[in-house]
PDB file of C-alpha atoms in Angstrom:
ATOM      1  CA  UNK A   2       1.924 -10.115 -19.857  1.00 59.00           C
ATOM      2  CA  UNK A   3       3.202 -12.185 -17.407  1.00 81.00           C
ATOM      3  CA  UNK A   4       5.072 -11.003 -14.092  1.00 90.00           C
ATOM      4  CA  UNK A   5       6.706 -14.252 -13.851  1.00 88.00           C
ATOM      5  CA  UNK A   6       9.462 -14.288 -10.688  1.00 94.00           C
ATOM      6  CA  UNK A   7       7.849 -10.247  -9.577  1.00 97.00           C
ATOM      7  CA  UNK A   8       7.623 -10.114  -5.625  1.00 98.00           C
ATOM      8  CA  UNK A   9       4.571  -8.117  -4.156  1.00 98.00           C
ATOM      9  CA  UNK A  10       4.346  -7.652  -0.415  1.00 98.00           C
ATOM     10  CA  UNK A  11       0.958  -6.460   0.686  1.00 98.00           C
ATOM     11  CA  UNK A  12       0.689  -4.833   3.864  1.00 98.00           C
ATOM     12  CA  UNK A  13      -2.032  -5.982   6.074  1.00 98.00           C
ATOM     13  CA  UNK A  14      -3.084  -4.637   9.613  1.00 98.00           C
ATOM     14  CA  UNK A  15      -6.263  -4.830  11.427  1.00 98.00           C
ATOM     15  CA  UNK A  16      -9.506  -2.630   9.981  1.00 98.00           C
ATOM     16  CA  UNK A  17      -8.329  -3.008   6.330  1.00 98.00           C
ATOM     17  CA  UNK A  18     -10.527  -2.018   3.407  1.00 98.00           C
ATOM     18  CA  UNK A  19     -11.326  -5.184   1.671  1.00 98.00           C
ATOM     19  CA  UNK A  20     -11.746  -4.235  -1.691  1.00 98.00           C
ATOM     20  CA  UNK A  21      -7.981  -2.444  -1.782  1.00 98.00           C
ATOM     21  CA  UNK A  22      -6.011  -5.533   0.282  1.00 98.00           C
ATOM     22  CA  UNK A  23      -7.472  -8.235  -1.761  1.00 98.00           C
ATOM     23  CA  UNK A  24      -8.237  -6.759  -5.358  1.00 98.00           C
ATOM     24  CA  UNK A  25      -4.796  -6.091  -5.753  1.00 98.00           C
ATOM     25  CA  UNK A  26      -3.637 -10.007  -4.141  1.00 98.00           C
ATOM     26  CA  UNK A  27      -5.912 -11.155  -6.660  1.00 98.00           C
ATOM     27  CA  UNK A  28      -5.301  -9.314  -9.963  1.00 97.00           C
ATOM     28  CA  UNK A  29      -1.050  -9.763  -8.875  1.00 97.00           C
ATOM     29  CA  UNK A  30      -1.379 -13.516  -8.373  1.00 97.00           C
ATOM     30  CA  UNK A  31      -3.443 -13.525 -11.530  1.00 96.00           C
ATOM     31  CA  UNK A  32      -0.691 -11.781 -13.288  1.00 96.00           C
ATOM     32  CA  UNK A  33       2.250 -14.605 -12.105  1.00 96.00           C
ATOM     33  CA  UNK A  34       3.832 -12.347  -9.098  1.00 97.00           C
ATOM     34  CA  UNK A  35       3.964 -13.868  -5.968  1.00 98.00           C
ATOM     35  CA  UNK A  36       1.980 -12.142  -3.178  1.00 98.00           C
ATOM     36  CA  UNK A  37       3.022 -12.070   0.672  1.00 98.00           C
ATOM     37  CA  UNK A  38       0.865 -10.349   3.081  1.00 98.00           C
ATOM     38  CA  UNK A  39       3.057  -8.672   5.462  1.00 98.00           C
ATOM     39  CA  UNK A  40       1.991  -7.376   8.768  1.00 98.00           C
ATOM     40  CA  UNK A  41       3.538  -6.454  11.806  1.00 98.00           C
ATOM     41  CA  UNK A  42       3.024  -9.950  13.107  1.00 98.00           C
ATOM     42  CA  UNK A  43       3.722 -12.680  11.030  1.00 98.00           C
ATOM     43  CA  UNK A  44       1.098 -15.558  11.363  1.00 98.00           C
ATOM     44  CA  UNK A  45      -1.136 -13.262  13.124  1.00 98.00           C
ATOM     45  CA  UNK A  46      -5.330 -12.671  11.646  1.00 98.00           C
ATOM     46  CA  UNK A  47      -5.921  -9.291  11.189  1.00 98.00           C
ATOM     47  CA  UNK A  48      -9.583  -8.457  10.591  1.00 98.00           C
ATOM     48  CA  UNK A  49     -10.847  -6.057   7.860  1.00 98.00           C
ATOM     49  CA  UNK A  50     -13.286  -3.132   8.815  1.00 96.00           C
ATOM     50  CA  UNK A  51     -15.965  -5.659   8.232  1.00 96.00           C
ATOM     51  CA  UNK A  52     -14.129  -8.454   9.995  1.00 97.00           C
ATOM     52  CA  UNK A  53     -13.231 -10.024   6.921  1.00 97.00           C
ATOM     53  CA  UNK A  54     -10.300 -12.377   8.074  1.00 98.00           C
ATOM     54  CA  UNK A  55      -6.506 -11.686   6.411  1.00 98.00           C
ATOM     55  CA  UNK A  56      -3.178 -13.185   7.853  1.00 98.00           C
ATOM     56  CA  UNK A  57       0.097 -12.352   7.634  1.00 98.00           C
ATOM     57  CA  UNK A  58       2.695 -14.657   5.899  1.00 98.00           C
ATOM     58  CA  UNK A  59       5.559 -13.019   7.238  1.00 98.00           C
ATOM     59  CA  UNK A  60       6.071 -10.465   9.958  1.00 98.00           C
ATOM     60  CA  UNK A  61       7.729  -6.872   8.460  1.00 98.00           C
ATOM     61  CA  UNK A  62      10.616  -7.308  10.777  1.00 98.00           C
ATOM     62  CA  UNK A  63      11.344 -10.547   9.147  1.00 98.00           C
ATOM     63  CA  UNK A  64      11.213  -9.299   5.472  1.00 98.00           C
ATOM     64  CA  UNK A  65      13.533  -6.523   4.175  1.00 98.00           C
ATOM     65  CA  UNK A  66      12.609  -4.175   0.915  1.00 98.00           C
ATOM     66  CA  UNK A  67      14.814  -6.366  -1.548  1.00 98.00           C
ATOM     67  CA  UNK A  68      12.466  -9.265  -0.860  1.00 98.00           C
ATOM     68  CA  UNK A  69      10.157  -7.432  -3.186  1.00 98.00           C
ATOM     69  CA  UNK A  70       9.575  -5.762  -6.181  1.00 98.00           C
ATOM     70  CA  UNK A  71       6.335  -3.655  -4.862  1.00 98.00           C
ATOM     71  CA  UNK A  72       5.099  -2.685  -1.570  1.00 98.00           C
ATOM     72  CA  UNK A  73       0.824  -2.560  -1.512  1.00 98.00           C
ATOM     73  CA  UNK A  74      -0.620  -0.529   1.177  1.00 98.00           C
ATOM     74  CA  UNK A  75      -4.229  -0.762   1.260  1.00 98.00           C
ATOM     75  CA  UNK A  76      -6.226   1.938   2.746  1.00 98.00           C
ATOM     76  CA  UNK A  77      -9.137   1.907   5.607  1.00 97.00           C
ATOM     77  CA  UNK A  78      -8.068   2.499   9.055  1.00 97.00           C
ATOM     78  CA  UNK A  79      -5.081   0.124   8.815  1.00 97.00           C
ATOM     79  CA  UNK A  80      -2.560   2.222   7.656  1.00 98.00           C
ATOM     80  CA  UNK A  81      -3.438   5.063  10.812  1.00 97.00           C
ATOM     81  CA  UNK A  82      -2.040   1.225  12.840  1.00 98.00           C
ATOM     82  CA  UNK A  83       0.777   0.078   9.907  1.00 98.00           C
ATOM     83  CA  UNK A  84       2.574   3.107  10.891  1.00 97.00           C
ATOM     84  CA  UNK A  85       2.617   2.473  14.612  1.00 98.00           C
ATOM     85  CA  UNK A  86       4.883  -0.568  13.863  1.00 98.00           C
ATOM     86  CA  UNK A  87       8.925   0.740  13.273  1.00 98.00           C
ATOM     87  CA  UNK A  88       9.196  -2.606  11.302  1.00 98.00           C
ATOM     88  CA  UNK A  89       6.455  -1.622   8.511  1.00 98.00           C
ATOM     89  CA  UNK A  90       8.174   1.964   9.005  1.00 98.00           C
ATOM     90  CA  UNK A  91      11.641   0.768   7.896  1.00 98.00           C
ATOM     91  CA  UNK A  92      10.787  -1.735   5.360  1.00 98.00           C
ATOM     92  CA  UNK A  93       8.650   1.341   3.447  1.00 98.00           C
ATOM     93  CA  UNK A  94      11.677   3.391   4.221  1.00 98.00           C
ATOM     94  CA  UNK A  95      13.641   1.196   2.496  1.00 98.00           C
ATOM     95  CA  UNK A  96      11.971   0.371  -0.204  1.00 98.00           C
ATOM     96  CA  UNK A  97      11.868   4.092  -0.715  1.00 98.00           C
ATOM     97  CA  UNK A  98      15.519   4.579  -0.444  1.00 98.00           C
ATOM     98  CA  UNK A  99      15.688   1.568  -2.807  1.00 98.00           C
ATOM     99  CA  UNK A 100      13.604   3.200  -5.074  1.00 98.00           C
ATOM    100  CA  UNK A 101      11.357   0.012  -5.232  1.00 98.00           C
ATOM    101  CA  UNK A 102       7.229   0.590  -6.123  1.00 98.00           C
ATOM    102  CA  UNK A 103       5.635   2.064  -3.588  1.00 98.00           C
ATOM    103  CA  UNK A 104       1.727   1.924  -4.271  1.00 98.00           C
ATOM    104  CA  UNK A 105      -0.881   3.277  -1.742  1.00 98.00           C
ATOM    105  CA  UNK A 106      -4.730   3.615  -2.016  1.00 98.00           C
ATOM    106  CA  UNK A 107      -7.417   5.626  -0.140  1.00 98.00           C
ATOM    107  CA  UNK A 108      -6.162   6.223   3.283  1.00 98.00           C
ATOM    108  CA  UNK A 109      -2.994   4.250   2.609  1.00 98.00           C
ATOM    109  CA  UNK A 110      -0.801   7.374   1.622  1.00 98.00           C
ATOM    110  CA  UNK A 111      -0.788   8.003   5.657  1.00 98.00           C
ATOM    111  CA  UNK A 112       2.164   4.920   6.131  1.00 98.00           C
ATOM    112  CA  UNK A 113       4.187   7.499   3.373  1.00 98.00           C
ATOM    113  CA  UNK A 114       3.378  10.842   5.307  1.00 98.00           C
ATOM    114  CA  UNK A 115       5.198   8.979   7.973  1.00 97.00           C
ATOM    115  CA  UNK A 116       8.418   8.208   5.862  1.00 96.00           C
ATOM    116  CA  UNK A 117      10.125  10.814   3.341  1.00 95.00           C
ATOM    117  CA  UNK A 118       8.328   9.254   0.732  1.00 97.00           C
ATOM    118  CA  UNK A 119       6.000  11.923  -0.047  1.00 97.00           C
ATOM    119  CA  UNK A 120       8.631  15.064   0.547  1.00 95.00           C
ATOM    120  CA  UNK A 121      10.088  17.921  -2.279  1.00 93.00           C
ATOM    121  CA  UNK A 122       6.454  17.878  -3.971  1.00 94.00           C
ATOM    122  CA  UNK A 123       5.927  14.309  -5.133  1.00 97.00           C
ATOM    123  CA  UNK A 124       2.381  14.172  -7.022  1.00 98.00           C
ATOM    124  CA  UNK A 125       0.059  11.867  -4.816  1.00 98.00           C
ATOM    125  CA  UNK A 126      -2.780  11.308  -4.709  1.00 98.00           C
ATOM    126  CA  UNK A 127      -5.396   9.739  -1.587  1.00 98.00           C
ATOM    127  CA  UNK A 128      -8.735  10.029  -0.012  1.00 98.00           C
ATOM    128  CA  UNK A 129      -9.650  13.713   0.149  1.00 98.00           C
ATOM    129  CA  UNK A 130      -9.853  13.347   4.094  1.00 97.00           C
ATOM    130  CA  UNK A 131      -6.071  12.788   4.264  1.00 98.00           C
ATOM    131  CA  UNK A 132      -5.321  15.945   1.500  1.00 98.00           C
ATOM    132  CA  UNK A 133      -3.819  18.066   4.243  1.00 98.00           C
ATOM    133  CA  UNK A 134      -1.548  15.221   5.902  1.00 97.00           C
ATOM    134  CA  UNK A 135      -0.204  14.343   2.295  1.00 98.00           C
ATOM    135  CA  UNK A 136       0.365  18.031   1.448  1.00 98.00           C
ATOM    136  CA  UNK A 137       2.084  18.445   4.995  1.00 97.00           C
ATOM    137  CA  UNK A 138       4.391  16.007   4.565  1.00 97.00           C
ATOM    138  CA  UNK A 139       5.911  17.359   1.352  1.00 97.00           C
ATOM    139  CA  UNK A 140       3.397  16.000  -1.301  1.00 98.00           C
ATOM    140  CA  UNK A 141       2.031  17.908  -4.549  1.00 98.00           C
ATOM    141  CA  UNK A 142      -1.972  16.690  -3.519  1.00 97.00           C
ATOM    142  CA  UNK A 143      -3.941  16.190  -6.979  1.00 97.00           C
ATOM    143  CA  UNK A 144      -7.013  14.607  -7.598  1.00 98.00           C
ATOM    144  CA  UNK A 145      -7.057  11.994 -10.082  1.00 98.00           C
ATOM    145  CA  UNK A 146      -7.849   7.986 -10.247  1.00 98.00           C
ATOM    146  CA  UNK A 147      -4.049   7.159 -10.315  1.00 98.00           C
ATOM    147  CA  UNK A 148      -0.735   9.431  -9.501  1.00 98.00           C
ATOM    148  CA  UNK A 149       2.393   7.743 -11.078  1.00 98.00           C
ATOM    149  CA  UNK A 150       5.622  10.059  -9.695  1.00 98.00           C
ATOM    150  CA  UNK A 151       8.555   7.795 -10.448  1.00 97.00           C
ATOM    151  CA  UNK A 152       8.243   5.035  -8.224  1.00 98.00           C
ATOM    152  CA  UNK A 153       5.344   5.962  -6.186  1.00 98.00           C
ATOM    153  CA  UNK A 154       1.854   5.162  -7.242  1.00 98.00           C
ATOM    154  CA  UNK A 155      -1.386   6.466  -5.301  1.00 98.00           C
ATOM    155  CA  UNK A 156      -5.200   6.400  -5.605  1.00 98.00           C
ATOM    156  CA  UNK A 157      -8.491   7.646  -4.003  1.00 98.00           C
ATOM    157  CA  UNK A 158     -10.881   4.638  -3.302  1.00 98.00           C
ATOM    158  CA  UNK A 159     -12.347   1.959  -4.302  1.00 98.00           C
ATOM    159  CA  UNK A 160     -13.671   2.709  -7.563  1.00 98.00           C
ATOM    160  CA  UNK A 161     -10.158   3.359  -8.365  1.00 98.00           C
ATOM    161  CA  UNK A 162      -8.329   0.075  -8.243  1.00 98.00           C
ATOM    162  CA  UNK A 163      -8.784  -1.091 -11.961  1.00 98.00           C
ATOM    163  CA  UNK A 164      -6.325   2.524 -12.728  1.00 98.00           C
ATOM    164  CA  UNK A 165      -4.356   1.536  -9.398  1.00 98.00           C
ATOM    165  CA  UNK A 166      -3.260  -2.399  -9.866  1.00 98.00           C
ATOM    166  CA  UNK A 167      -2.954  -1.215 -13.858  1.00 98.00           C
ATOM    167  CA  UNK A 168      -0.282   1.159 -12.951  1.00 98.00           C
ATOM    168  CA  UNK A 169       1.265  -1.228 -10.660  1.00 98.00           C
ATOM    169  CA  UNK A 170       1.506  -3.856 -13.031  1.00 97.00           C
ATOM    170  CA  UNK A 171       2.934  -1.440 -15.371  1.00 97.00           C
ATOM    171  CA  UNK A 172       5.735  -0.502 -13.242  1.00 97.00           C
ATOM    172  CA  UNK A 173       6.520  -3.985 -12.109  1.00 96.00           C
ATOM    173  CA  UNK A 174       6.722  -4.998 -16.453  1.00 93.00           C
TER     174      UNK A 174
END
């Protein structure tokens, strides 16, 4: 099936799990969508935990949520600095409100716990470490490969993207 014309941002900050930034860039651009890494600087190199190099296409504060159809966030430690940025903040916000995909693996779920994405018991899912932030900021924690609550898709790890980018591409059909 192709996702002809479908608009993915992925979110990119420095110490990014490879696997979940660039599995998912991959397997969307594969599918027809067009991928833009988004970070909070546009143009900037952020490196992966492993110094793997990814740069940003376009700066969050110069995108807006109905530039896209999905919003990635990959896990590692980037998403503990994605949500020290108020432009990545308000463009998830937004794309919330909007009720555009939302999609978060491993330690990814963290950029939600700081938006109302996860509040009045939405079923996530995310690495077991960050159980008690999800469940604190309003989500129904379960532990599966993939969590599909309307709009909002989560995963674990690693081992989980096949089930992740699946759902995703499901959504975005």
């Amino acid at each position: 099936m192709s996702h002809s014309g479908k608009r993915v941002a992925v979110l990119v900050e420095q110490k990014y799990e490879e696997l979940e930034l660039w599995y998912p860039v991959y397997r969307f651009r594969e599918a027809g969508a067009a991928v833009t890494l988004v970070g909070p600087e546009g143009g900037k190199t952020y490196p992966s935990k492993l110094g793997y190099p990814a740069t940003a296409d376009k700066a969050a504060a110069d995108v807006t949520a109905s530039d896209f159809d999905a919003i990635i966030i990959p896990g590692g430690f980037c998403p503990d600095y994605l949500r020290r940025s108020q432009a990545v903040l308000k463009l998830v916000k937004d794309a919330h409100a909007a009720g555009k995909i939302l999609a978060a693996i491993c330690h990814g779920p963290w950029v939600l716990c700081s938006t109302d994405a996860l509040r009045n018991g939405r079923k996530a899912t995310g690495f077991f470490a960050i159980k008690d932030d999800m469940t604190n900021a309003g989500a129904s924690w379960v532990d599966a490969e993939v969590v599909v609550d309307g709009h909002v898709v989560t995963s674990r790890t690693p081992a989980d993207l096949p089930a992740f980018t699946a759902a995703v591409l499901k959504l975005l059909a």
